[in-house]
Coordinates of C-alpha atoms in Angstrom, one line a residue:
R697 CA -46.7 -22.7 56.2
G698 CA -46.4 -19.4 54.4
S699 CA -48.7 -18.3 51.6
P700 CA -51.5 -20.4 50.2
R701 CA -50.5 -23.3 48.1
G702 CA -52.4 -25.3 45.5
Q703 CA -53.9 -28.8 45.8
H704 CA -53.5 -31.6 43.3
G705 CA -50.9 -29.6 41.3
T706 CA -53.3 -28.1 38.8
A707 CA -53.5 -24.3 38.9
V708 CA -51.3 -22.1 36.9
V709 CA -50.5 -18.6 38.1
S710 CA -48.8 -15.9 36.0
M711 CA -45.6 -14.6 37.4
G712 CA -45.1 -11.8 34.9
G713 CA -41.8 -10.9 33.3
A714 CA -39.7 -7.7 33.3
A715 CA -36.2 -6.6 32.4
S716 CA -33.1 -6.3 34.4
G717 CA -31.5 -8.2 37.2
K718 CA -29.6 -11.5 37.8
V719 CA -32.0 -14.2 38.5
L720 CA -32.1 -18.0 38.6
Q721 CA -32.8 -19.0 35.1
S722 CA -35.3 -21.7 34.4
S723 CA -33.6 -24.8 33.0
A724 CA -36.8 -25.9 31.2
S725 CA -39.5 -24.0 29.4
R726 CA -43.2 -24.7 29.0
R727 CA -46.0 -23.7 26.8
E728 CA -47.6 -20.4 27.8
P729 CA -50.6 -21.7 29.9
S730 CA -53.9 -20.1 30.1
L731 CA -54.4 -18.1 33.3
R732 CA -56.7 -19.5 35.9
S733 CA -57.5 -18.6 39.5
H734 CA -56.0 -20.4 42.5
S735 CA -59.5 -21.3 43.6
A736 CA -60.5 -23.3 40.5
S737 CA -61.4 -26.9 41.3
E738 CA -61.2 -28.5 37.8
T739 CA -57.9 -30.1 36.6
R740 CA -56.0 -29.5 33.3
N741 CA -53.0 -31.3 31.9
L742 CA -50.1 -29.2 30.7
E743 CA -48.3 -30.2 27.4
P744 CA -45.0 -32.1 27.7
I745 CA -42.2 -29.8 28.7
K746 CA -39.2 -29.5 26.3
A747 CA -35.7 -28.7 27.2
E748 CA -34.6 -25.1 26.6
D749 CA -31.3 -26.2 24.9
P750 CA -32.2 -28.9 22.3
G751 CA -28.5 -29.8 22.1
R752 CA -28.3 -30.9 25.7
M753 CA -30.5 -33.7 27.1
P754 CA -31.7 -32.9 30.6
C755 CA -30.4 -35.3 33.4
Q756 CA -33.3 -36.8 35.3
I757 CA -32.9 -37.2 39.0
T758 CA -34.8 -39.7 41.2
V759 CA -36.3 -38.7 44.5
L760 CA -38.1 -40.2 47.5
I761 CA -40.7 -38.2 49.4
I762 CA -40.5 -38.6 53.1
G763 CA -43.7 -37.0 54.5
A764 CA -46.5 -36.7 51.9
G765 CA -48.4 -33.8 53.5
S766 CA -49.0 -30.4 51.9
R767 CA -45.4 -29.4 51.5
G768 CA -44.2 -32.9 50.4
K769 CA -46.9 -33.0 47.7
N770 CA -46.0 -29.5 46.6
Y771 CA -42.3 -30.3 46.1
A772 CA -43.1 -33.7 44.5
S773 CA -45.4 -32.0 42.0
Y774 CA -42.3 -30.5 40.3
A775 CA -41.9 -34.0 38.7
L776 CA -45.4 -33.8 37.2
Y777 CA -44.6 -30.7 35.2
F778 CA -40.9 -31.4 34.6
P779 CA -40.8 -35.2 34.1
E780 CA -37.5 -35.1 32.2
R781 CA -35.9 -33.4 35.2
M782 CA -37.2 -35.3 38.2
K783 CA -39.0 -38.6 38.9
V784 CA -40.6 -39.5 42.2
I785 CA -40.0 -43.2 42.8
G786 CA -40.8 -43.7 46.5
V787 CA -42.9 -42.3 49.3
A788 CA -43.1 -42.8 53.1
D789 CA -46.0 -41.5 55.2
P790 CA -47.9 -43.1 58.1
R791 CA -51.2 -42.1 56.6
A792 CA -52.6 -44.5 54.0
C793 CA -54.6 -41.8 52.1
A794 CA -51.5 -39.6 51.8
R795 CA -49.4 -42.4 50.5
K796 CA -52.1 -43.5 48.0
E797 CA -52.6 -40.0 46.6
L798 CA -48.9 -39.5 45.9
Q799 CA -48.4 -43.1 44.7
E800 CA -51.2 -42.7 42.1
A801 CA -50.1 -39.2 41.0
H802 CA -46.5 -40.4 40.3
H803 CA -47.1 -44.1 39.4
I804 CA -44.9 -45.3 42.2
D805 CA -44.3 -49.1 42.4
E806 CA -46.0 -50.8 45.3
G807 CA -42.7 -52.0 46.6
N808 CA -41.5 -48.4 47.1
V809 CA -44.5 -47.3 49.2
F810 CA -43.8 -47.2 53.0
D811 CA -45.7 -46.3 56.2
D812 CA -42.4 -45.6 58.0
W813 CA -39.3 -43.7 56.7
K814 CA -37.1 -46.1 58.8
A815 CA -38.0 -48.9 56.4
V816 CA -36.8 -46.8 53.5
A817 CA -33.5 -46.0 55.3
E818 CA -32.9 -49.7 56.0
R819 CA -32.7 -50.4 52.2
E820 CA -29.7 -49.9 50.1
K821 CA -29.7 -46.5 48.4
F822 CA -32.1 -46.6 45.5
A823 CA -32.6 -42.9 44.6
D824 CA -30.5 -39.8 44.1
A825 CA -32.2 -37.6 46.7
V826 CA -34.8 -37.4 49.4
I827 CA -37.3 -34.7 50.1
I828 CA -38.0 -34.6 53.8
A829 CA -41.2 -32.9 54.7
T830 CA -42.1 -34.6 58.0
P831 CA -43.4 -32.6 61.0
D832 CA -40.8 -30.2 62.5
R833 CA -39.9 -32.5 65.4
L834 CA -39.3 -35.4 63.0
H835 CA -36.7 -33.7 60.8
K836 CA -33.4 -34.7 62.5
A837 CA -33.6 -38.5 62.6
P838 CA -34.5 -39.0 58.9
A839 CA -32.1 -36.3 57.8
V840 CA -29.1 -37.9 59.6
A841 CA -30.2 -41.4 58.5
F842 CA -30.5 -40.5 54.8
A843 CA -27.2 -38.5 54.9
Q844 CA -25.5 -41.6 56.2
K845 CA -26.9 -43.5 53.2
G846 CA -25.4 -40.9 50.8
Y847 CA -28.7 -39.3 49.7
H848 CA -28.8 -35.7 48.7
I849 CA -31.4 -33.9 50.9
L850 CA -34.0 -31.3 50.4
L851 CA -35.2 -30.6 54.0
E852 CA -38.3 -28.6 54.9
K853 CA -37.7 -25.7 57.2
P854 CA -36.9 -25.4 60.1
M855 CA -33.9 -27.6 59.9
A856 CA -34.7 -29.0 63.4
V857 CA -36.2 -27.7 66.6
T858 CA -33.1 -27.5 68.8
P859 CA -29.6 -26.2 68.1
E860 CA -28.0 -29.5 68.9
D861 CA -30.2 -31.4 66.3
C862 CA -29.4 -28.7 63.7
K863 CA -25.7 -29.2 64.3
E864 CA -26.0 -33.0 64.1
I865 CA -27.6 -32.7 60.7
V866 CA -24.8 -30.4 59.5
R867 CA -22.2 -32.8 60.7
A868 CA -23.8 -35.8 59.0
C869 CA -24.1 -34.0 55.7
K870 CA -20.5 -32.9 55.8
T871 CA -19.3 -36.3 56.9
Y872 CA -21.1 -38.2 54.1
N873 CA -20.5 -35.5 51.5
C874 CA -24.2 -35.0 50.5
I875 CA -25.9 -31.8 49.3
L876 CA -28.2 -30.3 51.8
A877 CA -30.8 -27.7 50.8
V878 CA -33.0 -26.3 53.5
C879 CA -36.3 -24.9 52.3
H880 CA -35.7 -21.2 53.0
V881 CA -37.4 -20.7 49.7
L882 CA -37.4 -16.9 49.7
R883 CA -33.7 -16.9 49.1
Y884 CA -34.3 -18.3 45.7
H885 CA -36.9 -15.7 44.7
P886 CA -35.7 -13.1 42.1
V887 CA -37.0 -10.2 44.2
F888 CA -34.9 -11.1 47.2
L889 CA -31.9 -11.9 45.1
K890 CA -32.3 -8.5 43.4
I891 CA -32.2 -6.8 46.8
K892 CA -28.9 -8.6 47.5
E893 CA -27.5 -7.6 44.1
L894 CA -28.4 -4.0 44.7
L895 CA -26.8 -4.0 48.2
E896 CA -23.6 -5.6 46.9
A897 CA -23.5 -3.0 44.0
G898 CA -23.4 -0.3 46.7
L899 CA -26.5 1.6 45.5
I900 CA -27.4 2.6 49.0
G901 CA -23.8 2.7 50.4
D902 CA -23.1 1.0 53.7
I903 CA -26.1 -0.7 55.4
C904 CA -27.0 1.0 58.6
H905 CA -30.3 -0.6 59.5
I906 CA -32.7 -3.3 58.2
Q907 CA -36.4 -3.0 59.0
H908 CA -38.4 -6.2 58.1
L909 CA -42.0 -7.2 58.8
E910 CA -43.7 -10.5 58.3
P911 CA -47.5 -10.2 58.3
V912 CA -48.8 -13.7 58.9
G913 CA -52.5 -12.9 58.2
F914 CA -55.3 -13.1 60.7
W915 CA -57.0 -16.2 59.4
H916 CA -53.8 -17.9 58.4
F917 CA -52.5 -17.6 62.0
A918 CA -55.7 -19.1 63.3
H919 CA -55.5 -21.9 60.8
S920 CA -51.9 -22.9 61.4
F921 CA -50.9 -21.6 64.8
V922 CA -54.1 -21.8 66.8
R923 CA -56.0 -24.8 65.4
G924 CA -53.3 -26.4 63.3
N925 CA -50.0 -28.3 63.5
W926 CA -47.9 -25.4 64.8
R927 CA -50.2 -24.3 67.6
N928 CA -48.3 -25.9 70.5
E929 CA -44.6 -25.6 71.1
A930 CA -44.2 -29.0 72.7
E931 CA -45.7 -30.7 69.7
S932 CA -44.0 -28.7 67.0
S933 CA -41.8 -25.6 67.7
F934 CA -42.1 -22.0 68.8
S935 CA -43.7 -19.7 66.2
L936 CA -40.6 -17.6 65.5
L937 CA -38.8 -20.8 64.3
A938 CA -41.8 -22.3 62.5
K939 CA -42.9 -19.2 60.7
S940 CA -40.0 -16.7 60.7
C941 CA -36.8 -18.6 60.2
H942 CA -37.3 -17.5 56.5
D943 CA -36.9 -13.9 57.6
F944 CA -33.8 -14.4 59.8
D945 CA -32.2 -16.2 56.9
L946 CA -33.0 -13.2 54.6
I947 CA -31.6 -10.6 57.1
N948 CA -28.5 -12.7 57.6
F949 CA -28.1 -13.0 53.8
W950 CA -28.5 -9.3 53.2
M951 CA -26.0 -8.5 56.0
G952 CA -23.3 -10.3 54.1
G953 CA -20.4 -11.6 56.2
K954 CA -21.2 -9.4 59.3
K955 CA -21.8 -11.4 62.4
C956 CA -24.6 -10.7 64.9
L957 CA -23.2 -9.6 68.2
K958 CA -26.3 -9.2 70.4
I959 CA -30.0 -9.8 70.2
S960 CA -33.1 -9.0 72.2
S961 CA -36.7 -10.0 71.7
F962 CA -40.2 -9.5 73.1
G963 CA -43.5 -11.1 72.3
S964 CA -46.6 -12.8 73.7
L965 CA -49.7 -14.8 72.9
S966 CA -52.5 -12.3 72.4
H967 CA -56.3 -12.7 72.0
F968 CA -56.4 -16.4 71.3
T969 CA -57.1 -17.4 74.9
K970 CA -60.1 -18.5 76.9
D971 CA -60.4 -15.1 78.5
H972 CA -61.3 -13.6 75.1
K973 CA -64.0 -16.1 74.3
P974 CA -67.2 -14.3 73.4
Q975 CA -70.2 -14.7 75.7
G976 CA -72.4 -17.5 74.5
A977 CA -69.9 -19.0 72.1
A978 CA -69.8 -22.7 71.6
S979 CA -66.9 -25.0 71.6
R980 CA -67.2 -25.7 67.9
C981 CA -67.9 -23.2 65.1
L982 CA -70.6 -25.3 63.4
D983 CA -72.7 -25.2 66.6
C984 CA -71.9 -21.6 67.6
P985 CA -74.8 -19.1 67.9
V986 CA -72.4 -16.1 67.6
E987 CA -70.3 -17.5 64.8
Q988 CA -71.4 -14.8 62.4
H989 CA -69.7 -12.2 64.5
C990 CA -66.3 -14.0 64.6
P991 CA -63.7 -13.3 61.9
Y992 CA -61.9 -16.6 62.8
S993 CA -65.0 -18.8 62.3
A994 CA -64.2 -22.1 60.7
Q995 CA -67.3 -21.7 58.7
K996 CA -65.8 -18.6 57.1
V997 CA -62.3 -19.8 56.8
Y998 CA -63.1 -23.3 55.3
L999 CA -66.8 -24.0 54.6
K1000 CA -67.6 -20.8 52.7
V1001 CA -64.5 -21.2 50.6
A1002 CA -65.3 -24.8 49.8
E1003 CA -68.9 -23.9 48.9
Q1004 CA -67.4 -21.7 46.2
G1005 CA -65.7 -24.7 44.7
S1006 CA -62.2 -24.4 46.2
F1007 CA -60.6 -27.3 48.0
H1008 CA -57.1 -25.9 47.8
W1009 CA -55.1 -25.0 50.9
P1010 CA -56.2 -24.4 53.6
V1011 CA -59.3 -26.5 53.0
S1012 CA -57.2 -29.4 51.7
V1013 CA -55.5 -29.6 55.1
V1014 CA -58.8 -30.1 56.9
C1015 CA -59.9 -32.8 54.5
N1016 CA -57.0 -35.0 55.4
D1017 CA -58.6 -38.4 54.6
G1018 CA -58.3 -38.0 50.8
K1019 CA -61.9 -37.0 50.3
Y1020 CA -62.5 -33.4 49.0
D1021 CA -66.2 -32.6 49.2
I1022 CA -68.6 -30.6 51.4
E1023 CA -69.7 -33.7 53.3
A1024 CA -66.1 -34.7 54.2
L1025 CA -65.2 -31.2 55.1
T1026 CA -68.3 -30.7 57.4
D1027 CA -67.5 -34.0 59.2
A1028 CA -63.9 -32.9 59.7
L1029 CA -65.0 -29.5 61.1
R1030 CA -67.5 -31.2 63.4
H1031 CA -65.0 -33.7 64.8
G1032 CA -61.5 -32.6 64.0
P1033 CA -59.2 -29.9 65.3
Y1034 CA -60.0 -27.3 62.6
G1035 CA -63.6 -26.9 63.7
R1036 CA -62.7 -25.9 67.2
C1037 CA -63.3 -22.4 68.7
V1038 CA -60.1 -20.4 68.5
Y1039 CA -60.6 -19.4 72.1
E1040 CA -60.7 -23.0 73.4
C1041 CA -57.6 -24.6 71.7
D1042 CA -54.4 -25.9 73.3
N1043 CA -52.3 -23.3 71.5
D1044 CA -49.4 -21.6 73.4
V1045 CA -47.2 -20.0 70.6
V1046 CA -46.9 -16.3 70.5
T1047 CA -48.9 -14.2 68.1
N1048 CA -46.7 -11.1 68.0
Q1049 CA -42.9 -10.8 68.4
V1050 CA -40.2 -8.2 67.8
V1051 CA -36.5 -9.0 67.5
N1052 CA -33.7 -6.4 67.6
M1053 CA -30.2 -7.4 66.4
E1054 CA -26.8 -5.6 66.4
F1055 CA -24.2 -6.8 63.9
E1056 CA -20.5 -6.0 63.5
G1057 CA -19.8 -2.4 62.8
G1058 CA -22.9 -1.1 64.6
T1059 CA -25.3 -2.2 61.9
T1060 CA -28.7 -3.0 63.3
A1061 CA -31.8 -4.9 62.2
A1062 CA -35.4 -5.0 63.6
F1063 CA -37.8 -7.8 62.8
T1064 CA -41.5 -8.0 63.5
M1065 CA -43.8 -11.0 63.2
I1066 CA -47.5 -10.2 63.7
A1067 CA -50.6 -12.5 63.4
F1068 CA -53.3 -9.8 63.1
T1069 CA -52.9 -8.5 59.6
E1070 CA -55.0 -8.2 56.4
K1071 CA -52.2 -9.3 54.2
L1072 CA -50.8 -12.8 54.3
G1073 CA -47.1 -13.2 53.9
V1074 CA -46.6 -10.0 52.0
R1075 CA -43.3 -9.1 53.6
E1076 CA -42.3 -5.4 54.0
T1077 CA -38.6 -4.5 53.9
T1078 CA -36.8 -1.2 54.2
I1079 CA -33.0 -1.0 54.3
Y1080 CA -31.4 2.2 55.2
G1081 CA -27.9 3.0 53.9
T1082 CA -25.4 5.9 53.9
K1083 CA -26.2 6.8 50.3
G1084 CA -29.8 5.7 49.9
Q1085 CA -32.8 3.9 51.1
L1086 CA -34.2 0.6 49.6
S1087 CA -37.7 -0.6 50.0
C1088 CA -39.7 -3.6 48.8
S1089 CA -43.2 -4.9 49.5
G1090 CA -44.0 -8.5 48.8
G1091 CA -43.1 -9.4 45.2
G1092 CA -41.7 -6.0 44.3
P1093 CA -40.7 -4.0 42.6
V1094 CA -37.6 -3.0 44.5
K1095 CA -37.3 0.8 45.0
V1096 CA -34.2 2.7 45.8
F1097 CA -34.1 6.4 46.7
D1098 CA -30.7 7.9 45.8
F1099 CA -29.6 10.6 48.3
L1100 CA -27.2 12.3 45.9
Q1101 CA -29.5 12.4 42.9
R1102 CA -32.5 12.8 45.1
K1103 CA -34.5 10.5 42.8
K1104 CA -36.2 7.2 43.1
L1105 CA -35.1 4.2 41.0
T1106 CA -37.3 1.1 40.4
F1107 CA -36.0 -2.4 39.7
Q1108 CA -38.3 -5.2 38.6
P1109 CA -36.4 -8.5 38.6
E1110 CA -36.8 -10.9 35.7
R1111 CA -38.9 -13.9 36.5
A1112 CA -40.1 -17.1 34.9
H1113 CA -42.9 -16.5 32.4
S1114 CA -45.2 -18.7 34.5
V1115 CA -45.1 -20.8 37.5
V1116 CA -47.4 -23.8 38.1
G1117 CA -49.9 -23.2 40.9
C1118 CA -48.7 -26.0 43.1
L1119 CA -45.2 -24.4 43.2
S1120 CA -46.5 -20.8 43.4
S1121 CA -46.3 -20.6 47.2
H1122 CA -44.3 -17.8 48.6
G1123 CA -44.7 -15.9 45.3
G1124 CA -43.3 -18.7 43.3
A1125 CA -40.2 -19.2 45.5
D1126 CA -41.0 -22.9 45.8
Y1127 CA -40.5 -23.3 42.1
Y1128 CA -37.1 -21.5 42.1
L1129 CA -36.0 -23.6 45.0
M1130 CA -36.8 -26.8 43.2
E1131 CA -35.1 -25.6 40.0
S1132 CA -31.9 -25.0 42.0
F1133 CA -32.0 -28.2 44.0
V1134 CA -32.7 -30.5 41.0
S1135 CA -29.9 -28.8 39.0
A1136 CA -27.5 -29.0 41.9
V1137 CA -28.1 -32.8 42.2
A1138 CA -28.1 -33.4 38.5
D1139 CA -24.9 -31.6 37.9
N1140 CA -23.3 -32.4 41.3
N1141 CA -22.9 -28.7 41.9
P1142 CA -23.5 -27.6 45.5
S1143 CA -22.8 -24.0 44.6
L1144 CA -26.4 -23.8 43.2
I1145 CA -27.7 -24.1 46.7
H1146 CA -28.1 -20.8 48.6
T1147 CA -29.4 -22.4 51.8
G1148 CA -26.9 -25.1 52.6
A1149 CA -25.8 -26.6 55.8
E1150 CA -23.5 -23.9 57.4
E1151 CA -25.5 -20.9 56.2
T1152 CA -28.8 -22.3 57.4
L1153 CA -27.3 -23.3 60.7
N1154 CA -26.0 -19.7 61.3
S1155 CA -29.4 -18.1 60.7
H1156 CA -31.2 -20.8 62.8
L1157 CA -28.9 -20.1 65.7
L1158 CA -30.0 -16.5 65.6
V1159 CA -33.7 -17.6 65.9
F1160 CA -32.9 -19.8 68.9
E1161 CA -31.0 -16.9 70.6
A1162 CA -33.9 -14.5 69.9
E1163 CA -36.4 -16.9 71.6
R1164 CA -34.0 -17.3 74.5
S1165 CA -33.9 -13.6 74.9
R1166 CA -37.7 -13.4 74.9
K1167 CA -38.1 -16.2 77.5
E1168 CA -35.3 -15.0 79.7
N1169 CA -36.2 -11.3 79.3
R1170 CA -32.7 -10.2 78.7
V1171 CA -30.2 -9.2 75.9
V1172 CA -28.3 -12.1 74.7
F1173 CA -24.6 -11.6 73.7
L1174 CA -23.4 -13.9 71.0
E1175 CA -20.0 -15.5 70.8
T1176 CA -17.9 -14.0 68.0

């Protein structure tokens, strides 16, 4: 989900550093790593990380990983780079290769390796927190069970796939007084926090309208939402929830305390249907005589990338048996779901959707999610105010045009000096999320969590209502 992520937790990507702005400060520093591309296949070890404040020993938290797929491994990798802050002591996943990979990476005792999360929940509590990164439809049951055991919870988004399940998770976390952080990672990124800071400072006056675009990326949509795990609503969830709950969370965040009063939405599944299959195309890309003319070809998306030495995401998802080589990849493309023709899949989620919202006081917002884009996850935001206009593309900078002065101001938020590649997804937002969650659990300080139970529930409910509007072809009026 989201932007490309590293495999095996080895790459290091520079995040830059500039002045100005309140940001989440890193609680640990690391040596300045050498830069390397996201596609490098070799591994390197970072030097041990030292605490920033030598007078204060860091408090290590222990966590269990429930779901050792791509996202679970990414979050768990924080412990490899910050071992004095977090230790992974258990894993549950039905796939033996996924369990083994995480067990070996974190030196997990054999007695704490499980093929079913239920077996973990049956034991007495033996860790501080759990990271739940199971498939979307399998979020609610483990979240409620581990809340009842008193674990603090980092829960991959979406919270759950129905409003009722989301509400049940919130009730459980409140009842058992546990910290819940939902992985709306963008809310922890300095750029999006800077936007909020500038809005609250009144630089553009009162907000009149927010225009926000999520470009999914043409090959990313084909990978995740045509061939992949989020292609079919009955098996996962609708694409607005799976892909764009990040964006509803941001819009709600920037609107402050204003409530959404009504919402409308339109969207459809375009192009990736049997009617658009090219004449002469085969059912699988490896056997297709017209493959060279198809931008969505599995050979281009996976095989050509692997031949250049990269087995990071998305190739790592295709090689799901723990083997990362050309032979294993070719076999997976020949027999698995990711080698299928995009025009012959069982996908039914929409490729393009627009959502219009009206908030209290007449403030409006318009959101667009579109599959067919060059850029992948480089969100475009423009916020129109009574005194100025704010705009931001991807990782910034944030630009403000002041109506009175008739000049443009530029703000580049301060960031961590570097972010390890496995946590560089979403422009490094995964790293900032993990910093906040680990600190919140270590210090028992829920205020460090920006995406807690109630706030996440509120933004999720907007997503559900938007999809209801699309399916029922009507404006939905929300209860105030």
